[in-house]
Amino acid sequence: MSAEEIRKVAEIILDANFLIALTGAGISAESGIPTFRGKNGLWNKYRPEELATPQAFKRDPIKVWEWYRWRIGLVLKAKPNPGHIALAELEKLGFLKALITQNVDDLHERAGSRRVIKLHGNILEARCINCEYKTKFSEPPREIPPKCPVCSSLLRPNVVWFNEPLPEEALREALSLTYRADAILVVGTSGVVMPAGAIPFTVKERGGVVIEINISESAITPIVDIFLRGPAGKLLPAIIEELRKKY
Ligand code: NAD
Ligand code: ZN
């Protein structure tokens, strides 16, 4: 990153009427939560496509729950990093209107972001596969696989798996924000999971500005107006600092 690029990004943010953000696993990497893709990817032995699917859960719910139990433990232990905190700050300052995240952790919420649209659910929640029962974990489940206290069926993580549709309400809100946005900050996502990965393309097609922060190039990089290469936990606070100078 150069100081010049940070200045340009600050200008875009100051000029924007409706700035939104799209985040992915990369923003939580510096909090110790592994990403799916890229180095230090989750569970190198398994591909997420082999565990995060309804088919995998049907075949081997214990194996899938073991993976989730491990990830729930990581999320509960993790703390928001300066990247999450800077995005919350950007909203408090009035520049960021909403944050759409593919993350299933709660680090944006804990950092103080208020308008968070969770496209892929919440890893700290589980729901019954049979009835309406839903629960929230304050510690990793002891018994694997956890069962529904109402109907004794299996509980499943309240997240969106590959081959599953997104929660309707979150999707509707994300789309309406996407249509309103004249600028988008895309942070720490490989951009390959659809439909989330299409959001920056829609903003761009409608004349908006796309800014990307990532330690390496992604599927979104070819259409960006500015690419800031580096860790989100460094670059986002640098943008806030620059905004404070001008503001
Ligand atoms: P991904 O794993 O496909 O991609 C992560 C991206 O982050 C990569 O492009 C990588 O280069 C970048 N990155 C890594 N460290 C970074 C850093 N310090 N700063 C900036 N960028 C960094 O993740 P994705 O695009 O979010 O998509 C995969 C799916 O993974 C989503 O559906 C999501 O639900 C799930 N997931 C979520 C979490 C979480 O909630 N924390 C963790 C892993 C996976
Ligand atoms: Zn039940």
PDB file of C-alpha atoms and ligand atoms in Angstrom:
ATOM      1  CA  MET A   1       0.000   0.000   0.000  1.00  0.00           C
ATOM      2  CA  SER A   2       1.110   3.522  -0.625  1.00  0.00           C
ATOM      3  CA  ALA A   3       0.074   6.667   1.243  1.00  0.00           C
ATOM      4  CA  GLU A   4      -1.240   7.923  -2.086  1.00  0.00           C
ATOM      5  CA  GLU A   5      -3.609   4.958  -2.442  1.00  0.00           C
ATOM      6  CA  ILE A   6      -4.899   5.436   1.093  1.00  0.00           C
ATOM      7  CA  ARG A   7      -5.531   9.116   0.315  1.00  0.00           C
ATOM      8  CA  LYS A   8      -7.477   8.134  -2.817  1.00  0.00           C
ATOM      9  CA  VAL A   9      -9.615   5.669  -0.890  1.00  0.00           C
ATOM     10  CA  ALA A  10     -10.369   8.320   1.736  1.00  0.00           C
ATOM     11  CA  GLU A  11     -11.471  10.702  -1.055  1.00  0.00           C
ATOM     12  CA  ILE A  12     -13.809   8.074  -2.507  1.00  0.00           C
ATOM     13  CA  ILE A  13     -15.306   7.440   0.933  1.00  0.00           C
ATOM     14  CA  LEU A  14     -15.829  11.172   1.496  1.00  0.00           C
ATOM     15  CA  ASP A  15     -17.467  11.556  -1.936  1.00  0.00           C
ATOM     16  CA  ALA A  16     -19.734   8.507  -1.694  1.00  0.00           C
ATOM     17  CA  ASN A  17     -23.409   8.923  -0.931  1.00  0.00           C
ATOM     18  CA  PHE A  18     -24.043   5.330   0.025  1.00  0.00           C
ATOM     19  CA  LEU A  19     -21.003   3.247   0.927  1.00  0.00           C
ATOM     20  CA  ILE A  20     -21.445  -0.407   1.860  1.00  0.00           C
ATOM     21  CA  ALA A  21     -18.929  -3.124   2.730  1.00  0.00           C
ATOM     22  CA  LEU A  22     -18.716  -6.808   1.866  1.00  0.00           C
ATOM     23  CA  THR A  23     -16.490  -8.900   4.099  1.00  0.00           C
ATOM     24  CA  GLY A  24     -15.244 -12.474   4.038  1.00  0.00           C
ATOM     25  CA  ALA A  25     -13.200 -14.842   6.140  1.00  0.00           C
ATOM     26  CA  GLY A  26     -10.015 -12.791   5.522  1.00  0.00           C
ATOM     27  CA  ILE A  27     -11.084 -10.049   7.923  1.00  0.00           C
ATOM     28  CA  SER A  28     -11.260 -12.550  10.785  1.00  0.00           C
ATOM     29  CA  ALA A  29      -7.969 -14.267   9.906  1.00  0.00           C
ATOM     30  CA  GLU A  30      -6.019 -11.831  12.091  1.00  0.00           C
ATOM     31  CA  SER A  31      -8.291 -12.795  14.994  1.00  0.00           C
ATOM     32  CA  GLY A  32      -7.077 -16.378  14.657  1.00  0.00           C
ATOM     33  CA  ILE A  33     -10.053 -17.797  12.728  1.00  0.00           C
ATOM     34  CA  PRO A  34      -8.725 -19.655   9.696  1.00  0.00           C
ATOM     35  CA  THR A  35     -10.074 -18.908   6.216  1.00  0.00           C
ATOM     36  CA  PHE A  36     -11.360 -21.592   3.854  1.00  0.00           C
ATOM     37  CA  ARG A  37      -9.050 -20.766   0.983  1.00  0.00           C
ATOM     38  CA  GLY A  38      -5.499 -19.513   0.777  1.00  0.00           C
ATOM     39  CA  LYS A  39      -2.672 -20.546   3.049  1.00  0.00           C
ATOM     40  CA  ASN A  40      -3.554 -21.628   6.579  1.00  0.00           C
ATOM     41  CA  GLY A  41      -6.927 -22.696   5.215  1.00  0.00           C
ATOM     42  CA  LEU A  42      -9.264 -24.562   7.534  1.00  0.00           C
ATOM     43  CA  TRP A  43      -8.606 -28.202   8.236  1.00  0.00           C
ATOM     44  CA  ASN A  44      -6.096 -28.836   5.514  1.00  0.00           C
ATOM     45  CA  LYS A  45      -7.034 -32.530   5.464  1.00  0.00           C
ATOM     46  CA  TYR A  46     -10.600 -31.772   4.384  1.00  0.00           C
ATOM     47  CA  ARG A  47     -11.979 -29.433   1.816  1.00  0.00           C
ATOM     48  CA  PRO A  48     -14.847 -27.321   3.205  1.00  0.00           C
ATOM     49  CA  GLU A  49     -16.948 -28.595   0.300  1.00  0.00           C
ATOM     50  CA  GLU A  50     -16.661 -32.055   1.891  1.00  0.00           C
ATOM     51  CA  LEU A  51     -17.913 -30.951   5.319  1.00  0.00           C
ATOM     52  CA  ALA A  52     -20.082 -27.886   4.857  1.00  0.00           C
ATOM     53  CA  THR A  53     -22.826 -29.590   2.859  1.00  0.00           C
ATOM     54  CA  PRO A  54     -26.207 -31.148   3.672  1.00  0.00           C
ATOM     55  CA  GLN A  55     -24.938 -34.387   2.097  1.00  0.00           C
ATOM     56  CA  ALA A  56     -21.935 -34.550   4.438  1.00  0.00           C
ATOM     57  CA  PHE A  57     -24.201 -33.948   7.444  1.00  0.00           C
ATOM     58  CA  LYS A  58     -26.522 -36.754   6.365  1.00  0.00           C
ATOM     59  CA  ARG A  59     -23.617 -39.135   5.820  1.00  0.00           C
ATOM     60  CA  ASP A  60     -21.648 -38.353   8.957  1.00  0.00           C
ATOM     61  CA  PRO A  61     -23.200 -35.829  11.378  1.00  0.00           C
ATOM     62  CA  ILE A  62     -20.596 -36.598  14.046  1.00  0.00           C
ATOM     63  CA  LYS A  63     -17.688 -35.690  11.780  1.00  0.00           C
ATOM     64  CA  VAL A  64     -19.407 -32.491  10.663  1.00  0.00           C
ATOM     65  CA  TRP A  65     -20.222 -31.561  14.283  1.00  0.00           C
ATOM     66  CA  GLU A  66     -16.637 -32.235  15.359  1.00  0.00           C
ATOM     67  CA  TRP A  67     -15.500 -29.724  12.785  1.00  0.00           C
ATOM     68  CA  TYR A  68     -18.109 -27.199  13.934  1.00  0.00           C
ATOM     69  CA  ARG A  69     -17.334 -27.778  17.621  1.00  0.00           C
ATOM     70  CA  TRP A  70     -13.710 -26.904  16.894  1.00  0.00           C
ATOM     71  CA  ARG A  71     -14.693 -23.805  14.943  1.00  0.00           C
ATOM     72  CA  ILE A  72     -17.243 -22.676  17.594  1.00  0.00           C
ATOM     73  CA  GLY A  73     -14.440 -22.895  20.182  1.00  0.00           C
ATOM     74  CA  LEU A  74     -12.188 -20.727  18.002  1.00  0.00           C
ATOM     75  CA  VAL A  75     -14.887 -18.100  17.488  1.00  0.00           C
ATOM     76  CA  LEU A  76     -15.763 -17.931  21.202  1.00  0.00           C
ATOM     77  CA  LYS A  77     -12.091 -17.409  22.052  1.00  0.00           C
ATOM     78  CA  ALA A  78     -11.412 -14.879  19.286  1.00  0.00           C
ATOM     79  CA  LYS A  79     -11.525 -11.118  19.701  1.00  0.00           C
ATOM     80  CA  PRO A  80     -12.338  -8.488  17.091  1.00  0.00           C
ATOM     81  CA  ASN A  81      -9.143  -7.166  15.476  1.00  0.00           C
ATOM     82  CA  PRO A  82      -8.342  -3.590  14.346  1.00  0.00           C
ATOM     83  CA  GLY A  83      -9.983  -4.334  10.961  1.00  0.00           C
ATOM     84  CA  HIS A  84     -13.366  -5.138  12.529  1.00  0.00           C
ATOM     85  CA  ILE A  85     -13.009  -2.146  14.847  1.00  0.00           C
ATOM     86  CA  ALA A  86     -12.195   0.222  11.961  1.00  0.00           C
ATOM     87  CA  LEU A  87     -15.323  -0.889  10.061  1.00  0.00           C
ATOM     88  CA  ALA A  88     -17.460  -0.238  13.148  1.00  0.00           C
ATOM     89  CA  GLU A  89     -15.804   3.175  13.416  1.00  0.00           C
ATOM     90  CA  LEU A  90     -16.528   3.899   9.749  1.00  0.00           C
ATOM     91  CA  GLU A  91     -20.212   3.283  10.443  1.00  0.00           C
ATOM     92  CA  LYS A  92     -20.190   5.435  13.617  1.00  0.00           C
ATOM     93  CA  LEU A  93     -18.591   8.277  11.674  1.00  0.00           C
ATOM     94  CA  GLY A  94     -21.528   8.044   9.265  1.00  0.00           C
ATOM     95  CA  PHE A  95     -19.553   6.929   6.207  1.00  0.00           C
ATOM     96  CA  LEU A  96     -20.506   3.258   6.106  1.00  0.00           C
ATOM     97  CA  LYS A  97     -24.219   2.601   5.695  1.00  0.00           C
ATOM     98  CA  ALA A  98     -24.227  -1.180   6.107  1.00  0.00           C
ATOM     99  CA  LEU A  99     -21.979  -4.197   6.198  1.00  0.00           C
ATOM    100  CA  ILE A 100     -22.779  -7.415   4.374  1.00  0.00           C
ATOM    101  CA  THR A 101     -20.742 -10.325   5.663  1.00  0.00           C
ATOM    102  CA  GLN A 102     -20.219 -13.895   4.549  1.00  0.00           C
ATOM    103  CA  ASN A 103     -18.721 -14.629   7.946  1.00  0.00           C
ATOM    104  CA  VAL A 104     -20.519 -16.824  10.407  1.00  0.00           C
ATOM    105  CA  ASP A 105     -18.571 -15.497  13.403  1.00  0.00           C
ATOM    106  CA  ASP A 106     -19.855 -12.579  15.501  1.00  0.00           C
ATOM    107  CA  LEU A 107     -16.740 -10.400  15.461  1.00  0.00           C
ATOM    108  CA  HIS A 108     -18.318  -7.513  13.510  1.00  0.00           C
ATOM    109  CA  GLU A 109     -21.137  -7.335  16.051  1.00  0.00           C
ATOM    110  CA  ARG A 110     -18.706  -7.529  18.966  1.00  0.00           C
ATOM    111  CA  ALA A 111     -16.585  -4.761  17.414  1.00  0.00           C
ATOM    112  CA  GLY A 112     -19.656  -2.522  17.483  1.00  0.00           C
ATOM    113  CA  SER A 113     -20.974  -2.676  13.910  1.00  0.00           C
ATOM    114  CA  ARG A 114     -24.719  -2.148  14.041  1.00  0.00           C
ATOM    115  CA  ARG A 115     -26.113  -2.794  10.590  1.00  0.00           C
ATOM    116  CA  VAL A 116     -24.677  -6.231   9.831  1.00  0.00           C
ATOM    117  CA  ILE A 117     -26.323  -8.498   7.268  1.00  0.00           C
ATOM    118  CA  LYS A 118     -25.240 -12.074   7.835  1.00  0.00           C
ATOM    119  CA  LEU A 119     -25.616 -13.827   4.513  1.00  0.00           C
ATOM    120  CA  HIS A 120     -24.371 -17.214   5.657  1.00  0.00           C
ATOM    121  CA  GLY A 121     -25.885 -17.523   9.128  1.00  0.00           C
ATOM    122  CA  ASN A 122     -24.363 -17.719  12.596  1.00  0.00           C
ATOM    123  CA  ILE A 123     -22.002 -20.473  13.712  1.00  0.00           C
ATOM    124  CA  LEU A 124     -22.886 -19.842  17.379  1.00  0.00           C
ATOM    125  CA  GLU A 125     -26.446 -20.986  16.743  1.00  0.00           C
ATOM    126  CA  ALA A 126     -27.927 -24.434  16.084  1.00  0.00           C
ATOM    127  CA  ARG A 127     -31.384 -25.382  14.919  1.00  0.00           C
ATOM    128  CA  CYS A 128     -33.437 -28.554  14.868  1.00  0.00           C
ATOM    129  CA  ILE A 129     -33.661 -30.353  11.515  1.00  0.00           C
ATOM    130  CA  ASN A 130     -37.254 -31.279  12.338  1.00  0.00           C
ATOM    131  CA  CYS A 131     -38.971 -28.575  14.420  1.00  0.00           C
ATOM    132  CA  GLU A 132     -38.624 -24.831  15.078  1.00  0.00           C
ATOM    133  CA  TYR A 133     -36.235 -25.213  18.020  1.00  0.00           C
ATOM    134  CA  LYS A 134     -33.179 -22.959  17.938  1.00  0.00           C
ATOM    135  CA  THR A 135     -30.391 -22.443  20.471  1.00  0.00           C
ATOM    136  CA  LYS A 136     -27.264 -20.366  20.992  1.00  0.00           C
ATOM    137  CA  PHE A 137     -23.896 -21.638  22.226  1.00  0.00           C
ATOM    138  CA  SER A 138     -21.932 -19.868  24.924  1.00  0.00           C
ATOM    139  CA  GLU A 139     -19.513 -22.795  24.945  1.00  0.00           C
ATOM    140  CA  PRO A 140     -18.841 -25.543  22.387  1.00  0.00           C
ATOM    141  CA  PRO A 141     -21.424 -28.362  22.563  1.00  0.00           C
ATOM    142  CA  ARG A 142     -20.305 -31.174  24.849  1.00  0.00           C
ATOM    143  CA  GLU A 143     -22.432 -33.927  23.373  1.00  0.00           C
ATOM    144  CA  ILE A 144     -21.869 -34.619  19.672  1.00  0.00           C
ATOM    145  CA  PRO A 145     -24.145 -34.589  17.736  1.00  0.00           C
ATOM    146  CA  PRO A 146     -26.384 -32.317  19.859  1.00  0.00           C
ATOM    147  CA  LYS A 147     -30.063 -33.316  19.953  1.00  0.00           C
ATOM    148  CA  CYS A 148     -33.238 -31.271  20.081  1.00  0.00           C
ATOM    149  CA  PRO A 149     -34.659 -31.044  23.639  1.00  0.00           C
ATOM    150  CA  VAL A 150     -38.176 -30.798  22.155  1.00  0.00           C
ATOM    151  CA  CYS A 151     -38.329 -33.604  19.590  1.00  0.00           C
ATOM    152  CA  SER A 152     -34.982 -35.456  19.981  1.00  0.00           C
ATOM    153  CA  SER A 153     -34.042 -34.964  16.318  1.00  0.00           C
ATOM    154  CA  LEU A 154     -30.539 -33.823  15.369  1.00  0.00           C
ATOM    155  CA  LEU A 155     -29.560 -30.204  15.746  1.00  0.00           C
ATOM    156  CA  ARG A 156     -27.538 -28.682  12.915  1.00  0.00           C
ATOM    157  CA  PRO A 157     -25.398 -25.551  12.786  1.00  0.00           C
ATOM    158  CA  ASN A 158     -27.480 -22.519  11.798  1.00  0.00           C
ATOM    159  CA  VAL A 159     -25.269 -21.715   8.830  1.00  0.00           C
ATOM    160  CA  VAL A 160     -25.681 -21.853   5.077  1.00  0.00           C
ATOM    161  CA  TRP A 161     -23.960 -24.865   3.560  1.00  0.00           C
ATOM    162  CA  PHE A 162     -22.839 -25.316  -0.019  1.00  0.00           C
ATOM    163  CA  ASN A 163     -25.854 -26.165  -2.219  1.00  0.00           C
ATOM    164  CA  GLU A 164     -28.258 -24.405   0.156  1.00  0.00           C
ATOM    165  CA  PRO A 165     -30.218 -21.191  -0.432  1.00  0.00           C
ATOM    166  CA  LEU A 166     -29.416 -18.064   1.591  1.00  0.00           C
ATOM    167  CA  PRO A 167     -31.763 -16.811   4.341  1.00  0.00           C
ATOM    168  CA  GLU A 168     -34.457 -14.901   2.461  1.00  0.00           C
ATOM    169  CA  GLU A 169     -34.605 -11.797   4.609  1.00  0.00           C
ATOM    170  CA  ALA A 170     -30.806 -11.311   4.630  1.00  0.00           C
ATOM    171  CA  LEU A 171     -30.632 -11.827   0.876  1.00  0.00           C
ATOM    172  CA  ARG A 172     -33.419  -9.328   0.237  1.00  0.00           C
ATOM    173  CA  GLU A 173     -31.736  -6.710   2.401  1.00  0.00           C
ATOM    174  CA  ALA A 174     -28.329  -7.332   0.818  1.00  0.00           C
ATOM    175  CA  LEU A 175     -29.783  -6.897  -2.665  1.00  0.00           C
ATOM    176  CA  SER A 176     -31.549  -3.675  -1.797  1.00  0.00           C
ATOM    177  CA  LEU A 177     -28.329  -2.272  -0.278  1.00  0.00           C
ATOM    178  CA  THR A 178     -26.383  -3.391  -3.350  1.00  0.00           C
ATOM    179  CA  TYR A 179     -28.751  -1.468  -5.623  1.00  0.00           C
ATOM    180  CA  ARG A 180     -28.438   1.670  -3.497  1.00  0.00           C
ATOM    181  CA  ALA A 181     -24.649   1.591  -3.137  1.00  0.00           C
ATOM    182  CA  ASP A 182     -22.480   3.975  -5.118  1.00  0.00           C
ATOM    183  CA  ALA A 183     -19.314   2.600  -3.518  1.00  0.00           C
ATOM    184  CA  ILE A 184     -18.315  -0.710  -1.961  1.00  0.00           C
ATOM    185  CA  LEU A 185     -15.419  -1.758   0.206  1.00  0.00           C
ATOM    186  CA  VAL A 186     -14.662  -5.452  -0.375  1.00  0.00           C
ATOM    187  CA  VAL A 187     -12.515  -6.941   2.373  1.00  0.00           C
ATOM    188  CA  GLY A 188     -10.912 -10.371   2.722  1.00  0.00           C
ATOM    189  CA  THR A 189     -13.059 -12.447   0.404  1.00  0.00           C
ATOM    190  CA  SER A 190     -12.028 -14.768  -2.392  1.00  0.00           C
ATOM    191  CA  GLY A 191     -15.218 -13.746  -4.190  1.00  0.00           C
ATOM    192  CA  VAL A 192     -15.973 -17.245  -5.425  1.00  0.00           C
ATOM    193  CA  VAL A 193     -18.983 -18.079  -3.241  1.00  0.00           C
ATOM    194  CA  MET A 194     -22.200 -17.030  -4.972  1.00  0.00           C
ATOM    195  CA  PRO A 195     -24.335 -14.985  -4.796  1.00  0.00           C
ATOM    196  CA  ALA A 196     -22.196 -12.910  -2.357  1.00  0.00           C
ATOM    197  CA  GLY A 197     -19.324 -12.770  -4.849  1.00  0.00           C
ATOM    198  CA  ALA A 198     -21.606 -11.124  -7.421  1.00  0.00           C
ATOM    199  CA  ILE A 199     -22.396  -8.104  -5.192  1.00  0.00           C
ATOM    200  CA  PRO A 200     -19.317  -6.030  -6.151  1.00  0.00           C
ATOM    201  CA  PHE A 201     -19.984  -6.763  -9.846  1.00  0.00           C
ATOM    202  CA  THR A 202     -23.526  -5.406  -9.512  1.00  0.00           C
ATOM    203  CA  VAL A 203     -22.305  -2.241  -7.766  1.00  0.00           C
ATOM    204  CA  LYS A 204     -19.742  -1.747 -10.546  1.00  0.00           C
ATOM    205  CA  GLU A 205     -22.259  -2.343 -13.379  1.00  0.00           C
ATOM    206  CA  ARG A 206     -24.489   0.310 -11.876  1.00  0.00           C
ATOM    207  CA  GLY A 207     -21.682   2.873 -11.965  1.00  0.00           C
ATOM    208  CA  GLY A 208     -20.388   2.457  -8.409  1.00  0.00           C
ATOM    209  CA  VAL A 209     -16.784   2.419  -7.228  1.00  0.00           C
ATOM    210  CA  VAL A 210     -15.202  -0.819  -6.007  1.00  0.00           C
ATOM    211  CA  ILE A 211     -12.349  -0.758  -3.489  1.00  0.00           C
ATOM    212  CA  GLU A 212     -10.746  -4.031  -2.490  1.00  0.00           C
ATOM    213  CA  ILE A 213      -8.552  -4.923   0.482  1.00  0.00           C
ATOM    214  CA  ASN A 214      -6.923  -8.349   0.362  1.00  0.00           C
ATOM    215  CA  ILE A 215      -3.512  -9.891   0.933  1.00  0.00           C
ATOM    216  CA  SER A 216      -3.764 -11.472  -2.519  1.00  0.00           C
ATOM    217  CA  GLU A 217      -5.796 -11.102  -5.689  1.00  0.00           C
ATOM    218  CA  SER A 218      -9.329 -12.481  -5.773  1.00  0.00           C
ATOM    219  CA  ALA A 219     -12.091 -13.158  -8.302  1.00  0.00           C
ATOM    220  CA  ILE A 220     -13.175  -9.539  -7.755  1.00  0.00           C
ATOM    221  CA  THR A 221      -9.775  -7.917  -8.389  1.00  0.00           C
ATOM    222  CA  PRO A 222     -10.230  -7.665 -12.220  1.00  0.00           C
ATOM    223  CA  ILE A 223     -13.065  -5.122 -11.825  1.00  0.00           C
ATOM    224  CA  VAL A 224     -11.825  -3.037  -8.898  1.00  0.00           C
ATOM    225  CA  ASP A 225     -11.059   0.668  -9.101  1.00  0.00           C
ATOM    226  CA  ILE A 226      -8.508   0.476  -6.307  1.00  0.00           C
ATOM    227  CA  PHE A 227      -6.809  -2.615  -4.946  1.00  0.00           C
ATOM    228  CA  LEU A 228      -5.077  -2.239  -1.587  1.00  0.00           C
ATOM    229  CA  ARG A 229      -2.816  -5.215  -1.021  1.00  0.00           C
ATOM    230  CA  GLY A 230      -2.225  -6.079   2.608  1.00  0.00           C
ATOM    231  CA  PRO A 231      -3.837  -7.204   5.843  1.00  0.00           C
ATOM    232  CA  ALA A 232      -7.224  -5.699   6.660  1.00  0.00           C
ATOM    233  CA  GLY A 233      -6.115  -5.111  10.261  1.00  0.00           C
ATOM    234  CA  LYS A 234      -3.482  -2.643   9.025  1.00  0.00           C
ATOM    235  CA  LEU A 235      -5.150  -1.035   6.023  1.00  0.00           C
ATOM    236  CA  LEU A 236      -8.600  -0.285   7.474  1.00  0.00           C
ATOM    237  CA  PRO A 237      -7.197   1.633  10.478  1.00  0.00           C
ATOM    238  CA  ALA A 238      -4.917   3.548   8.068  1.00  0.00           C
ATOM    239  CA  ILE A 239      -8.013   4.625   6.105  1.00  0.00           C
ATOM    240  CA  ILE A 240      -9.738   5.819   9.297  1.00  0.00           C
ATOM    241  CA  GLU A 241      -6.643   7.791  10.251  1.00  0.00           C
ATOM    242  CA  GLU A 242      -6.598   9.451   6.823  1.00  0.00           C
ATOM    243  CA  LEU A 243     -10.324  10.272   7.061  1.00  0.00           C
ATOM    244  CA  ARG A 244      -9.806  11.876  10.446  1.00  0.00           C
ATOM    245  CA  LYS A 245      -7.228  14.243   8.907  1.00  0.00           C
ATOM    246  CA  LYS A 246      -9.697  15.432   6.283  1.00  0.00           C
ATOM    247  CA  TYR A 247     -12.849  15.389   8.295  1.00  0.00           C
TER     248      TYR A 247
HETATM  249  P1  NAD B   1     -12.241 -17.513   1.650  1.00  0.00           P
HETATM  250  O1  NAD B   1     -11.598 -18.372   2.666  1.00  0.00           O
HETATM  251  O2  NAD B   1     -12.678 -18.114   0.378  1.00  0.00           O
HETATM  252  O3  NAD B   1     -11.208 -16.337   1.259  1.00  0.00           O
HETATM  253  C1  NAD B   1     -10.509 -15.603   2.236  1.00  0.00           C
HETATM  254  C2  NAD B   1      -9.897 -14.413   1.554  1.00  0.00           C
HETATM  255  O4  NAD B   1      -9.297 -13.576   2.540  1.00  0.00           O
HETATM  256  C3  NAD B   1      -8.775 -14.758   0.561  1.00  0.00           C
HETATM  257  O5  NAD B   1      -8.990 -14.026  -0.636  1.00  0.00           O
HETATM  258  C4  NAD B   1      -7.502 -14.277   1.266  1.00  0.00           C
HETATM  259  O6  NAD B   1      -6.522 -13.828   0.353  1.00  0.00           O
HETATM  260  C5  NAD B   1      -8.025 -13.138   2.102  1.00  0.00           C
HETATM  261  N1  NAD B   1      -7.269 -12.833   3.322  1.00  0.00           N
HETATM  262  C6  NAD B   1      -6.668 -13.684   4.185  1.00  0.00           C
HETATM  263  N2  NAD B   1      -6.133 -13.014   5.215  1.00  0.00           N
HETATM  264  C7  NAD B   1      -6.397 -11.694   5.019  1.00  0.00           C
HETATM  265  C8  NAD B   1      -6.107 -10.517   5.749  1.00  0.00           C
HETATM  266  N3  NAD B   1      -5.421 -10.545   6.910  1.00  0.00           N
HETATM  267  N4  NAD B   1      -6.546  -9.324   5.249  1.00  0.00           N
HETATM  268  C9  NAD B   1      -7.227  -9.278   4.074  1.00  0.00           C
HETATM  269  N5  NAD B   1      -7.537 -10.376   3.339  1.00  0.00           N
HETATM  270  C10 NAD B   1      -7.117 -11.572   3.810  1.00  0.00           C
HETATM  271  O7  NAD B   1     -13.423 -16.773   2.386  1.00  0.00           O
HETATM  272  P2  NAD B   1     -14.790 -16.150   1.857  1.00  0.00           P
HETATM  273  O8  NAD B   1     -14.549 -15.412   0.610  1.00  0.00           O
HETATM  274  O9  NAD B   1     -15.381 -15.483   3.023  1.00  0.00           O
HETATM  275  O10 NAD B   1     -15.742 -17.368   1.447  1.00  0.00           O
HETATM  276  C11 NAD B   1     -15.855 -18.619   1.991  1.00  0.00           C
HETATM  277  C12 NAD B   1     -16.950 -19.001   2.953  1.00  0.00           C
HETATM  278  O11 NAD B   1     -16.227 -19.169   4.117  1.00  0.00           O
HETATM  279  C13 NAD B   1     -18.041 -18.097   3.365  1.00  0.00           C
HETATM  280  O12 NAD B   1     -19.229 -18.685   3.017  1.00  0.00           O
HETATM  281  C14 NAD B   1     -17.989 -18.056   4.921  1.00  0.00           C
HETATM  282  O13 NAD B   1     -19.252 -18.376   5.471  1.00  0.00           O
HETATM  283  C15 NAD B   1     -17.031 -19.103   5.258  1.00  0.00           C
HETATM  284  N6  NAD B   1     -16.050 -18.872   6.363  1.00  0.00           N
HETATM  285  C16 NAD B   1     -16.308 -18.000   7.371  1.00  0.00           C
HETATM  286  C17 NAD B   1     -15.370 -17.798   8.364  1.00  0.00           C
HETATM  287  C18 NAD B   1     -15.694 -16.822   9.467  1.00  0.00           C
HETATM  288  O14 NAD B   1     -16.865 -16.605   9.753  1.00  0.00           O
HETATM  289  N7  NAD B   1     -14.694 -16.206  10.090  1.00  0.00           N
HETATM  290  C19 NAD B   1     -14.148 -18.470   8.330  1.00  0.00           C
HETATM  291  C20 NAD B   1     -13.920 -19.365   7.281  1.00  0.00           C
HETATM  292  C21 NAD B   1     -14.876 -19.538   6.297  1.00  0.00           C
HETATM  293 ZN    ZN B   2     -36.878 -30.463  17.349  1.00  0.00          ZN
END
